[in-house]
Amino acid sequence: MATDTLQSERIHHYLRPKKSFPNVWCAGCGNGIVMGALIRAIDHLGLDKDNVVVVSGIGCSSRMPVYLDFNTLHTTHGRALAFATGVKLAKPNLKVIVITGDGDALAIGGNHFIHACRRNIDITTILIDNKIYGMTGGQFAPTTPGGKIATTAPYGNYEKQFDPVQLAIGSGASYVARGTVYHVAPLERMIIGGIQKKGFALIDTISNCHTYYGRFNKEGDAVAMINDIKKQAVSVKMAATMSEDKLQGKFLTGVIHETDATEFCDEYQAMCERVLAKGGK
Amino acid sequence: MAASSKPKQNKKNNKKSQDDRYEIRLSGSGGQGLILAGVILAEAIGVGDGKNVVQTQSYGPEARGGASRADLVISDGEIYYPKSMKLDLLLALTQEACDTYYPDMKERGLLVVDSNMVTQIPTKNYYGFPFSRLAREEIGHVMVANVIAMGAIAELTGIVSMASIKEAVLSRAPKGTEEKNSRALELGAKVARAAKK
Amino acid sequence: MNSKNSKARLLQGNEACMLGALYAGVEFFGGYPITPSTEIAEGMAREMPKRGGKFIQMEDEIASMAAIIGASNAGCKSMTATSGPGFSLMQENLGYAYMTETPCVVINVQRGGPSTGLPTKIGQGDTMQARWGTHGDYTSITVAPSSVEGCFYETVRAFNLAERFRTPIIVLLDEVLGHMREMMVIPEEGEIEVMKRHRPDVPSEWYRHFEITPSLVSPMASFGQGYRYNVSGLTHDQDGFPTAKPKEILDKLNKLRNKIVRYSDEIVKLRTEKMEDAHIAVFSYGTVARTAFQAVKMARERRIKVGAIQPLTIWPFPDEQLRDMLKNVRKVIVAELNMGQLVHEIRRIAPRHTEVIPLQRYDGNVMTPSEIFDKIREVVK
């Protein structure tokens, strides 16, 4: 079962303990929880490590591939999906997973994000969504809620927010889910679902940055923040039975959108075959 | 049919250092098919006749509506400078093109104009043929004016063989227009022959 | 000549680049439309699907550069083509390719700049950008043809150099060259060398993706071959893991420089005309080099002892070779379509007795032979 806790030995099978540890993450960071979920999902699916490529951009979450014993590509800020698109189209048999953050995917990488969704290319994207820039020390992100404090929003954030789930659905992704670092078992299932889905999958993963976001906004330590995440999360199923009033201040979790649209590399291959069948005309 | 005064043939040009180069400019306005004519002519000269040729063009928004042009440099040896220096032959299908480019010609270069379109001619030394009218009235398609002009140029200059230009035109002609294009080419050669006499 | 040449074809410069890339075995093209380079992308969109290759039009040039690096790490010979504004957008990821030693080819068909500049007109304003465009220290290889045939051969050479030295290669064209048509014969398969990627032959546990080998060039495994290496734009050790150790940082940066500088004799390519007895030389590249050859011809007819030097490799700059060529040259005219870029390189290497004379044009037009000829006449006095 995917939700079984893997023996640490088994976990080590997927890590690079000699070279890349200790990691750069703060104690209590949700990134490690997501990494654990990803490893268990891959283990559950029985993927060959040699055929998994993990691509990331820049940011705290984007350090993840360095620790993982797959083919790993730690790229430039915001561009992970563009690199991943090249890998996937070049070798469609490879399983391509992108680890990104909310600033990486939605601000500097917003253009690549919507176009990867539009192409519906078979890439599983785990967006670790902690509502702030952590690596650079706590600046506001496109996901930072209104009124919240960040170093570049010292009087409270007055910008509007992106909802990555709605953005992905609107742009054509075929599998869109939201998980949290509290609900680990469902998160694993969503990652499994995303990898199995032929097409672009987004798993928007709500996480905590107690070091900056929590401290600036007096939301407490990692435990307090993760508890808040638990309280605010409502599964799609539950939400169907709840009044609008009750849904105030909550966010939806679960698989929010799933369709069977054709996939980019398949379409490319089909086009090539059509062209060749017509003798290259 | 072809109203013109007869230019003196000049094989050897004024003593400049580009005497091993023969330079052609096809000019008119955008949409007259001059760039395509330049490419076809270059193909005929290069592939068909086996000479060295460089074809360049004015390109981009400024080519639309206003003066449009394709240049060719032809040589038996290596062509260094790829653009024209002094034209041996200028084809001008509009008055504006003639006015703009006439100063780029060699002193005794050959000017060929569309005699219906170019009425103020800066020299007595020119050939004029009503290319557009011939295309419309004799061939039934105004778009082949450029092909008629190529036929005339081939006949007047001998810079390209008739066989090669015909092959190049037909290889680029859309299906079903081969006959029209052949006739246009022959018509160009015919009017030029008559004018030379 | 003067006979029907059935093998020769009339090709555009951009088209010849595309055919050169196919000859060299390109497997992946990622690009974004931009004048005056678009014909390369259009050709690739037509040809790649027929040959089992991959073509993708990305959302911008940043993404194009990223995609070709991704594809190269997945094992494909990869390329993109662009012009000034797109070349600027590619710079950050181009730096990533230098840092991660990822072979790929970037063609820049230069137009007038800065900014949007002159999309349909010629310029050579990106000469220095090809050397120093991305941030940080590195060494670039940049080649520059001047004919349609050259576009083909230099593109093949660019792919070979990319694989030989595990580095991105820049091919600098210009608008006139990209759009000009000339005759050329496409060589038969096998007629010119096509280099394959140097793959590792060690077991995966011994493999180091950035190993400092005696030759300085590391063999390169692809994703999916069982080597599972880490690639990072962070300064890294020989295994690809981020490092802050001064020794490892030095080793990495010195490798990036020395793997090219040590082999500059192999990379440098020059053409000369009438330099044997020349007292005056004209130095220029790309379309301007052809203007220079014409001007030299004109001047020679007037018995002026002038020659021309054309670098087909711009970077690394051919220091040693030029010092030797300028030994007996009193004056060197550096003709460029910019406000003076290579002239500073010539000043840097010119012998003391050689006067360096800039000749520049940057109004969107190609320099004419008479401009260079007039300059020659002026300096000969």
JSON list of C-alpha atoms in Angstrom, two decimals, chain A residues 53-243:
[
{"chain": "A", "resi": 53, "resn": "VAL", "atom": "CA", "xyz": [13.47, 12.41, -14.29]},
{"chain": "A", "resi": 54, "resn": "VAL", "atom": "CA", "xyz": [12.85, 15.01, -11.60]},
{"chain": "A", "resi": 55, "resn": "VAL", "atom": "CA", "xyz": [13.14, 18.61, -12.73]},
{"chain": "A", "resi": 56, "resn": "SER", "atom": "CA", "xyz": [12.99, 21.73, -10.58]},
{"chain": "A", "resi": 57, "resn": "GLY", "atom": "CA", "xyz": [13.58, 25.45, -10.76]},
{"chain": "A", "resi": 58, "resn": "ILE", "atom": "CA", "xyz": [14.89, 27.68, -7.98]},
{"chain": "A", "resi": 59, "resn": "GLY", "atom": "CA", "xyz": [13.57, 28.03, -4.46]},
{"chain": "A", "resi": 60, "resn": "CYS", "atom": "CA", "xyz": [13.44, 25.96, -1.27]},
{"chain": "A", "resi": 61, "resn": "SER", "atom": "CA", "xyz": [11.22, 23.27, -2.78]},
{"chain": "A", "resi": 62, "resn": "SER", "atom": "CA", "xyz": [13.34, 23.18, -5.94]},
{"chain": "A", "resi": 63, "resn": "ARG", "atom": "CA", "xyz": [16.26, 21.80, -3.93]},
{"chain": "A", "resi": 64, "resn": "MET", "atom": "CA", "xyz": [14.39, 18.50, -3.66]},
{"chain": "A", "resi": 65, "resn": "PRO", "atom": "CA", "xyz": [15.77, 16.75, -6.78]},
{"chain": "A", "resi": 66, "resn": "VAL", "atom": "CA", "xyz": [19.33, 17.03, -5.49]},
{"chain": "A", "resi": 67, "resn": "TYR", "atom": "CA", "xyz": [18.42, 14.62, -2.67]},
{"chain": "A", "resi": 68, "resn": "LEU", "atom": "CA", "xyz": [16.65, 12.11, -4.89]},
{"chain": "A", "resi": 69, "resn": "ASP", "atom": "CA", "xyz": [18.39, 9.26, -6.64]},
{"chain": "A", "resi": 70, "resn": "PHE", "atom": "CA", "xyz": [16.78, 9.70, -10.04]},
{"chain": "A", "resi": 71, "resn": "ASN", "atom": "CA", "xyz": [17.86, 11.58, -13.15]},
{"chain": "A", "resi": 72, "resn": "THR", "atom": "CA", "xyz": [17.71, 15.07, -11.70]},
{"chain": "A", "resi": 73, "resn": "LEU", "atom": "CA", "xyz": [17.78, 18.48, -13.32]},
{"chain": "A", "resi": 74, "resn": "HIS", "atom": "CA", "xyz": [17.94, 21.50, -11.02]},
{"chain": "A", "resi": 75, "resn": "THR", "atom": "CA", "xyz": [17.42, 24.37, -13.45]},
{"chain": "A", "resi": 76, "resn": "THR", "atom": "CA", "xyz": [16.93, 28.15, -13.50]},
{"chain": "A", "resi": 77, "resn": "HIS", "atom": "CA", "xyz": [14.30, 30.15, -11.66]},
{"chain": "A", "resi": 78, "resn": "GLY", "atom": "CA", "xyz": [10.83, 29.58, -13.12]},
{"chain": "A", "resi": 79, "resn": "ARG", "atom": "CA", "xyz": [11.93, 27.49, -16.08]},
{"chain": "A", "resi": 80, "resn": "ALA", "atom": "CA", "xyz": [11.59, 23.94, -14.77]},
{"chain": "A", "resi": 81, "resn": "LEU", "atom": "CA", "xyz": [8.55, 23.20, -16.94]},
{"chain": "A", "resi": 82, "resn": "ALA", "atom": "CA", "xyz": [10.28, 24.45, -20.08]},
{"chain": "A", "resi": 83, "resn": "PHE", "atom": "CA", "xyz": [13.30, 22.21, -19.40]},
{"chain": "A", "resi": 84, "resn": "ALA", "atom": "CA", "xyz": [10.97, 19.34, -18.53]},
{"chain": "A", "resi": 85, "resn": "THR", "atom": "CA", "xyz": [9.08, 19.85, -21.79]},
{"chain": "A", "resi": 86, "resn": "GLY", "atom": "CA", "xyz": [12.36, 19.36, -23.69]},
{"chain": "A", "resi": 87, "resn": "VAL", "atom": "CA", "xyz": [13.17, 16.19, -21.74]},
{"chain": "A", "resi": 88, "resn": "LYS", "atom": "CA", "xyz": [9.71, 14.73, -22.19]},
{"chain": "A", "resi": 89, "resn": "LEU", "atom": "CA", "xyz": [9.36, 15.44, -25.91]},
{"chain": "A", "resi": 90, "resn": "ALA", "atom": "CA", "xyz": [12.91, 14.18, -26.51]},
{"chain": "A", "resi": 91, "resn": "LYS", "atom": "CA", "xyz": [12.29, 10.89, -24.68]},
{"chain": "A", "resi": 92, "resn": "PRO", "atom": "CA", "xyz": [8.56, 10.35, -24.08]},
{"chain": "A", "resi": 93, "resn": "ASN", "atom": "CA", "xyz": [9.22, 7.02, -22.35]},
{"chain": "A", "resi": 94, "resn": "LEU", "atom": "CA", "xyz": [10.75, 8.85, -19.37]},
{"chain": "A", "resi": 95, "resn": "LYS", "atom": "CA", "xyz": [8.52, 9.71, -16.40]},
{"chain": "A", "resi": 96, "resn": "VAL", "atom": "CA", "xyz": [8.97, 13.42, -15.87]},
{"chain": "A", "resi": 97, "resn": "ILE", "atom": "CA", "xyz": [8.12, 14.99, -12.51]},
{"chain": "A", "resi": 98, "resn": "VAL", "atom": "CA", "xyz": [8.51, 18.69, -11.79]},
{"chain": "A", "resi": 99, "resn": "ILE", "atom": "CA", "xyz": [8.96, 20.05, -8.28]},
{"chain": "A", "resi": 100, "resn": "THR", "atom": "CA", "xyz": [8.27, 23.75, -8.05]},
{"chain": "A", "resi": 101, "resn": "GLY", "atom": "CA", "xyz": [7.17, 26.45, -5.65]},
{"chain": "A", "resi": 102, "resn": "ASP", "atom": "CA", "xyz": [4.45, 29.07, -5.89]},
{"chain": "A", "resi": 103, "resn": "GLY", "atom": "CA", "xyz": [6.86, 31.87, -6.80]},
{"chain": "A", "resi": 104, "resn": "ASP", "atom": "CA", "xyz": [8.79, 29.65, -9.21]},
{"chain": "A", "resi": 105, "resn": "ALA", "atom": "CA", "xyz": [5.73, 28.28, -11.02]},
{"chain": "A", "resi": 106, "resn": "LEU", "atom": "CA", "xyz": [3.34, 31.20, -10.95]},
{"chain": "A", "resi": 107, "resn": "ALA", "atom": "CA", "xyz": [5.39, 34.41, -10.99]},
{"chain": "A", "resi": 108, "resn": "ILE", "atom": "CA", "xyz": [8.61, 34.07, -12.96]},
{"chain": "A", "resi": 109, "resn": "GLY", "atom": "CA", "xyz": [7.45, 30.78, -14.48]},
{"chain": "A", "resi": 110, "resn": "GLY", "atom": "CA", "xyz": [3.80, 31.68, -15.05]},
{"chain": "A", "resi": 111, "resn": "ASN", "atom": "CA", "xyz": [4.11, 31.69, -18.82]},
{"chain": "A", "resi": 112, "resn": "HIS", "atom": "CA", "xyz": [5.68, 28.24, -18.92]},
{"chain": "A", "resi": 113, "resn": "PHE", "atom": "CA", "xyz": [3.07, 26.97, -16.45]},
{"chain": "A", "resi": 114, "resn": "ILE", "atom": "CA", "xyz": [0.06, 27.94, -18.56]},
{"chain": "A", "resi": 115, "resn": "HIS", "atom": "CA", "xyz": [1.66, 26.66, -21.76]},
{"chain": "A", "resi": 116, "resn": "ALA", "atom": "CA", "xyz": [2.60, 23.31, -20.24]},
{"chain": "A", "resi": 117, "resn": "CYS", "atom": "CA", "xyz": [-1.04, 23.00, -19.13]},
{"chain": "A", "resi": 118, "resn": "ARG", "atom": "CA", "xyz": [-2.26, 24.06, -22.58]},
{"chain": "A", "resi": 119, "resn": "ARG", "atom": "CA", "xyz": [-0.13, 21.46, -24.34]},
{"chain": "A", "resi": 120, "resn": "ASN", "atom": "CA", "xyz": [-1.30, 18.86, -21.83]},
{"chain": "A", "resi": 121, "resn": "ILE", "atom": "CA", "xyz": [2.16, 17.36, -21.94]},
{"chain": "A", "resi": 122, "resn": "ASP", "atom": "CA", "xyz": [2.59, 14.29, -19.74]},
{"chain": "A", "resi": 123, "resn": "ILE", "atom": "CA", "xyz": [4.42, 15.91, -16.83]},
{"chain": "A", "resi": 124, "resn": "THR", "atom": "CA", "xyz": [3.43, 15.59, -13.17]},
{"chain": "A", "resi": 125, "resn": "THR", "atom": "CA", "xyz": [3.94, 18.89, -11.39]},
{"chain": "A", "resi": 126, "resn": "ILE", "atom": "CA", "xyz": [4.02, 19.11, -7.62]},
{"chain": "A", "resi": 127, "resn": "LEU", "atom": "CA", "xyz": [3.66, 22.75, -6.70]},
{"chain": "A", "resi": 128, "resn": "ILE", "atom": "CA", "xyz": [4.64, 23.24, -3.06]},
{"chain": "A", "resi": 129, "resn": "ASP", "atom": "CA", "xyz": [2.50, 26.21, -2.19]},
{"chain": "A", "resi": 130, "resn": "ASN", "atom": "CA", "xyz": [3.62, 28.01, 0.97]},
{"chain": "A", "resi": 131, "resn": "LYS", "atom": "CA", "xyz": [2.42, 31.49, -0.03]},
{"chain": "A", "resi": 132, "resn": "ILE", "atom": "CA", "xyz": [5.82, 33.17, 0.23]},
{"chain": "A", "resi": 133, "resn": "TYR", "atom": "CA", "xyz": [9.37, 33.27, -1.15]},
{"chain": "A", "resi": 134, "resn": "GLY", "atom": "CA", "xyz": [11.39, 31.32, 1.38]},
{"chain": "A", "resi": 135, "resn": "MET", "atom": "CA", "xyz": [14.85, 31.03, -0.19]},
{"chain": "A", "resi": 136, "resn": "THR", "atom": "CA", "xyz": [15.25, 34.79, -0.57]},
{"chain": "A", "resi": 137, "resn": "GLY", "atom": "CA", "xyz": [13.93, 35.54, 2.89]},
{"chain": "A", "resi": 138, "resn": "GLY", "atom": "CA", "xyz": [10.18, 36.07, 2.90]},
{"chain": "A", "resi": 139, "resn": "GLN", "atom": "CA", "xyz": [8.95, 38.26, 0.05]},
{"chain": "A", "resi": 140, "resn": "PHE", "atom": "CA", "xyz": [5.31, 38.13, -1.02]},
{"chain": "A", "resi": 141, "resn": "ALA", "atom": "CA", "xyz": [4.34, 35.69, -3.80]},
{"chain": "A", "resi": 142, "resn": "PRO", "atom": "CA", "xyz": [1.46, 35.60, -6.31]},
{"chain": "A", "resi": 143, "resn": "THR", "atom": "CA", "xyz": [-0.29, 33.32, -3.81]},
{"chain": "A", "resi": 144, "resn": "THR", "atom": "CA", "xyz": [0.19, 35.46, -0.67]},
{"chain": "A", "resi": 145, "resn": "PRO", "atom": "CA", "xyz": [-3.27, 36.32, 0.69]},
{"chain": "A", "resi": 146, "resn": "GLY", "atom": "CA", "xyz": [-4.36, 39.94, 0.95]},
{"chain": "A", "resi": 147, "resn": "GLY", "atom": "CA", "xyz": [-3.24, 41.80, 4.04]},
{"chain": "A", "resi": 148, "resn": "LYS", "atom": "CA", "xyz": [-0.46, 39.37, 4.91]},
{"chain": "A", "resi": 149, "resn": "ILE", "atom": "CA", "xyz": [2.97, 40.66, 5.85]},
{"chain": "A", "resi": 150, "resn": "ALA", "atom": "CA", "xyz": [6.12, 39.91, 3.86]},
{"chain": "A", "resi": 151, "resn": "THR", "atom": "CA", "xyz": [9.45, 41.71, 3.63]},
{"chain": "A", "resi": 152, "resn": "THR", "atom": "CA", "xyz": [8.34, 43.36, 0.39]},
{"chain": "A", "resi": 153, "resn": "ALA", "atom": "CA", "xyz": [4.82, 43.90, 1.76]},
{"chain": "A", "resi": 154, "resn": "PRO", "atom": "CA", "xyz": [5.71, 45.42, 5.12]},
{"chain": "A", "resi": 155, "resn": "TYR", "atom": "CA", "xyz": [2.31, 47.16, 5.42]},
{"chain": "A", "resi": 156, "resn": "GLY", "atom": "CA", "xyz": [0.31, 44.15, 4.30]},
{"chain": "A", "resi": 157, "resn": "ASN", "atom": "CA", "xyz": [-0.03, 42.63, 0.82]},
{"chain": "A", "resi": 158, "resn": "TYR", "atom": "CA", "xyz": [-2.46, 44.61, -1.36]},
{"chain": "A", "resi": 159, "resn": "GLU", "atom": "CA", "xyz": [-2.12, 42.49, -4.53]},
{"chain": "A", "resi": 160, "resn": "LYS", "atom": "CA", "xyz": [-4.64, 39.96, -5.81]},
{"chain": "A", "resi": 161, "resn": "GLN", "atom": "CA", "xyz": [-3.87, 36.25, -5.70]},
{"chain": "A", "resi": 162, "resn": "PHE", "atom": "CA", "xyz": [-3.53, 33.51, -8.25]},
{"chain": "A", "resi": 163, "resn": "ASP", "atom": "CA", "xyz": [-5.36, 30.26, -7.63]},
{"chain": "A", "resi": 164, "resn": "PRO", "atom": "CA", "xyz": [-3.06, 27.69, -9.26]},
{"chain": "A", "resi": 165, "resn": "VAL", "atom": "CA", "xyz": [-5.88, 25.13, -9.46]},
{"chain": "A", "resi": 166, "resn": "GLN", "atom": "CA", "xyz": [-8.17, 27.43, -11.42]},
{"chain": "A", "resi": 167, "resn": "LEU", "atom": "CA", "xyz": [-5.25, 28.59, -13.54]},
{"chain": "A", "resi": 168, "resn": "ALA", "atom": "CA", "xyz": [-4.36, 25.00, -14.47]},
{"chain": "A", "resi": 169, "resn": "ILE", "atom": "CA", "xyz": [-7.97, 24.06, -15.23]},
{"chain": "A", "resi": 170, "resn": "GLY", "atom": "CA", "xyz": [-8.45, 27.15, -17.35]},
{"chain": "A", "resi": 171, "resn": "SER", "atom": "CA", "xyz": [-5.23, 26.45, -19.22]},
{"chain": "A", "resi": 172, "resn": "GLY", "atom": "CA", "xyz": [-6.09, 22.88, -20.16]},
{"chain": "A", "resi": 173, "resn": "ALA", "atom": "CA", "xyz": [-4.40, 20.54, -17.67]},
{"chain": "A", "resi": 174, "resn": "SER", "atom": "CA", "xyz": [-6.07, 17.15, -17.56]},
{"chain": "A", "resi": 175, "resn": "TYR", "atom": "CA", "xyz": [-5.50, 16.32, -13.88]},
{"chain": "A", "resi": 176, "resn": "VAL", "atom": "CA", "xyz": [-5.71, 19.02, -11.22]},
{"chain": "A", "resi": 177, "resn": "ALA", "atom": "CA", "xyz": [-5.66, 18.26, -7.52]},
{"chain": "A", "resi": 178, "resn": "ARG", "atom": "CA", "xyz": [-4.95, 20.04, -4.26]},
{"chain": "A", "resi": 179, "resn": "GLY", "atom": "CA", "xyz": [-3.36, 18.34, -1.29]},
{"chain": "A", "resi": 180, "resn": "THR", "atom": "CA", "xyz": [-1.72, 19.46, 1.90]},
{"chain": "A", "resi": 181, "resn": "VAL", "atom": "CA", "xyz": [1.28, 18.51, 3.98]},
{"chain": "A", "resi": 182, "resn": "TYR", "atom": "CA", "xyz": [-1.10, 17.49, 6.78]},
{"chain": "A", "resi": 183, "resn": "HIS", "atom": "CA", "xyz": [-3.15, 15.05, 4.70]},
{"chain": "A", "resi": 184, "resn": "VAL", "atom": "CA", "xyz": [-0.23, 12.90, 3.67]},
{"chain": "A", "resi": 185, "resn": "ALA", "atom": "CA", "xyz": [-2.06, 9.75, 2.59]},
{"chain": "A", "resi": 186, "resn": "PRO", "atom": "CA", "xyz": [-4.39, 11.60, 0.20]},
{"chain": "A", "resi": 187, "resn": "LEU", "atom": "CA", "xyz": [-1.37, 13.55, -1.07]},
{"chain": "A", "resi": 188, "resn": "GLU", "atom": "CA", "xyz": [0.36, 10.29, -1.98]},
{"chain": "A", "resi": 189, "resn": "ARG", "atom": "CA", "xyz": [-2.76, 9.12, -3.78]},
{"chain": "A", "resi": 190, "resn": "MET", "atom": "CA", "xyz": [-2.94, 12.36, -5.73]},
{"chain": "A", "resi": 191, "resn": "ILE", "atom": "CA", "xyz": [0.72, 12.05, -6.77]},
{"chain": "A", "resi": 192, "resn": "ILE", "atom": "CA", "xyz": [0.05, 8.47, -7.86]},
{"chain": "A", "resi": 193, "resn": "GLY", "atom": "CA", "xyz": [-3.01, 9.66, -9.77]},
{"chain": "A", "resi": 194, "resn": "GLY", "atom": "CA", "xyz": [-1.02, 12.45, -11.38]},
{"chain": "A", "resi": 195, "resn": "ILE", "atom": "CA", "xyz": [1.80, 10.17, -12.50]},
{"chain": "A", "resi": 196, "resn": "GLN", "atom": "CA", "xyz": [-0.67, 7.63, -13.86]},
{"chain": "A", "resi": 197, "resn": "LYS", "atom": "CA", "xyz": [-2.59, 10.27, -15.74]},
{"chain": "A", "resi": 198, "resn": "LYS", "atom": "CA", "xyz": [-1.50, 10.64, -19.36]},
{"chain": "A", "resi": 199, "resn": "GLY", "atom": "CA", "xyz": [-1.36, 14.40, -19.63]},
{"chain": "A", "resi": 200, "resn": "PHE", "atom": "CA", "xyz": [-0.42, 17.39, -17.54]},
{"chain": "A", "resi": 201, "resn": "ALA", "atom": "CA", "xyz": [-1.06, 16.87, -13.83]},
{"chain": "A", "resi": 202, "resn": "LEU", "atom": "CA", "xyz": [-0.89, 19.56, -11.16]},
{"chain": "A", "resi": 203, "resn": "ILE", "atom": "CA", "xyz": [-0.84, 18.73, -7.48]},
{"chain": "A", "resi": 204, "resn": "ASP", "atom": "CA", "xyz": [-1.06, 22.05, -5.70]},
{"chain": "A", "resi": 205, "resn": "THR", "atom": "CA", "xyz": [0.27, 21.18, -2.26]},
{"chain": "A", "resi": 206, "resn": "ILE", "atom": "CA", "xyz": [-0.50, 23.59, 0.55]},
{"chain": "A", "resi": 207, "resn": "SER", "atom": "CA", "xyz": [2.51, 23.80, 2.84]},
{"chain": "A", "resi": 208, "resn": "ASN", "atom": "CA", "xyz": [3.90, 25.85, 5.69]},
{"chain": "A", "resi": 209, "resn": "CYS", "atom": "CA", "xyz": [6.70, 28.37, 5.92]},
{"chain": "A", "resi": 210, "resn": "HIS", "atom": "CA", "xyz": [6.79, 29.05, 9.63]},
{"chain": "A", "resi": 211, "resn": "THR", "atom": "CA", "xyz": [10.25, 30.60, 9.34]},
{"chain": "A", "resi": 212, "resn": "TYR", "atom": "CA", "xyz": [9.00, 33.61, 7.41]},
{"chain": "A", "resi": 213, "resn": "TYR", "atom": "CA", "xyz": [5.29, 33.54, 6.71]},
{"chain": "A", "resi": 214, "resn": "GLY", "atom": "CA", "xyz": [4.38, 32.16, 10.12]},
{"chain": "A", "resi": 215, "resn": "ARG", "atom": "CA", "xyz": [6.71, 34.47, 11.99]},
{"chain": "A", "resi": 216, "resn": "PHE", "atom": "CA", "xyz": [5.75, 37.64, 10.07]},
{"chain": "A", "resi": 217, "resn": "ASN", "atom": "CA", "xyz": [2.05, 36.93, 10.39]},
{"chain": "A", "resi": 218, "resn": "LYS", "atom": "CA", "xyz": [2.04, 35.52, 13.93]},
{"chain": "A", "resi": 219, "resn": "GLU", "atom": "CA", "xyz": [0.72, 32.16, 12.79]},
{"chain": "A", "resi": 220, "resn": "GLY", "atom": "CA", "xyz": [2.96, 30.15, 15.05]},
{"chain": "A", "resi": 221, "resn": "ASP", "atom": "CA", "xyz": [5.44, 27.35, 14.52]},
{"chain": "A", "resi": 222, "resn": "ALA", "atom": "CA", "xyz": [5.33, 24.46, 12.08]},
{"chain": "A", "resi": 223, "resn": "VAL", "atom": "CA", "xyz": [2.90, 22.45, 14.17]},
{"chain": "A", "resi": 224, "resn": "ALA", "atom": "CA", "xyz": [0.53, 25.38, 14.61]},
{"chain": "A", "resi": 225, "resn": "MET", "atom": "CA", "xyz": [0.64, 26.21, 10.91]},
{"chain": "A", "resi": 226, "resn": "ILE", "atom": "CA", "xyz": [0.07, 22.63, 9.81]},
{"chain": "A", "resi": 227, "resn": "ASN", "atom": "CA", "xyz": [-2.84, 22.42, 12.25]},
{"chain": "A", "resi": 228, "resn": "ASP", "atom": "CA", "xyz": [-4.32, 25.54, 10.64]},
{"chain": "A", "resi": 229, "resn": "ILE", "atom": "CA", "xyz": [-3.91, 23.93, 7.23]},
{"chain": "A", "resi": 230, "resn": "LYS", "atom": "CA", "xyz": [-5.81, 20.92, 8.55]},
{"chain": "A", "resi": 231, "resn": "LYS", "atom": "CA", "xyz": [-8.63, 23.17, 9.81]},
{"chain": "A", "resi": 232, "resn": "GLN", "atom": "CA", "xyz": [-8.92, 25.12, 6.56]},
{"chain": "A", "resi": 233, "resn": "ALA", "atom": "CA", "xyz": [-8.90, 22.11, 4.24]},
{"chain": "A", "resi": 234, "resn": "VAL", "atom": "CA", "xyz": [-12.22, 20.72, 3.05]},
{"chain": "A", "resi": 235, "resn": "SER", "atom": "CA", "xyz": [-12.38, 17.77, 0.70]},
{"chain": "A", "resi": 236, "resn": "VAL", "atom": "CA", "xyz": [-14.33, 18.15, -2.52]},
{"chain": "A", "resi": 237, "resn": "LYS", "atom": "CA", "xyz": [-16.79, 15.56, -1.23]},
{"chain": "A", "resi": 238, "resn": "MET", "atom": "CA", "xyz": [-17.39, 17.36, 2.06]},
{"chain": "A", "resi": 239, "resn": "ALA", "atom": "CA", "xyz": [-17.67, 20.72, 0.38]},
{"chain": "A", "resi": 240, "resn": "ALA", "atom": "CA", "xyz": [-20.62, 19.46, -1.68]},
{"chain": "A", "resi": 241, "resn": "THR", "atom": "CA", "xyz": [-22.63, 19.14, 1.53]},
{"chain": "A", "resi": 242, "resn": "MET", "atom": "CA", "xyz": [-21.59, 22.48, 3.04]},
{"chain": "A", "resi": 243, "resn": "SER", "atom": "CA", "xyz": [-23.22, 25.91, 2.80]}
]
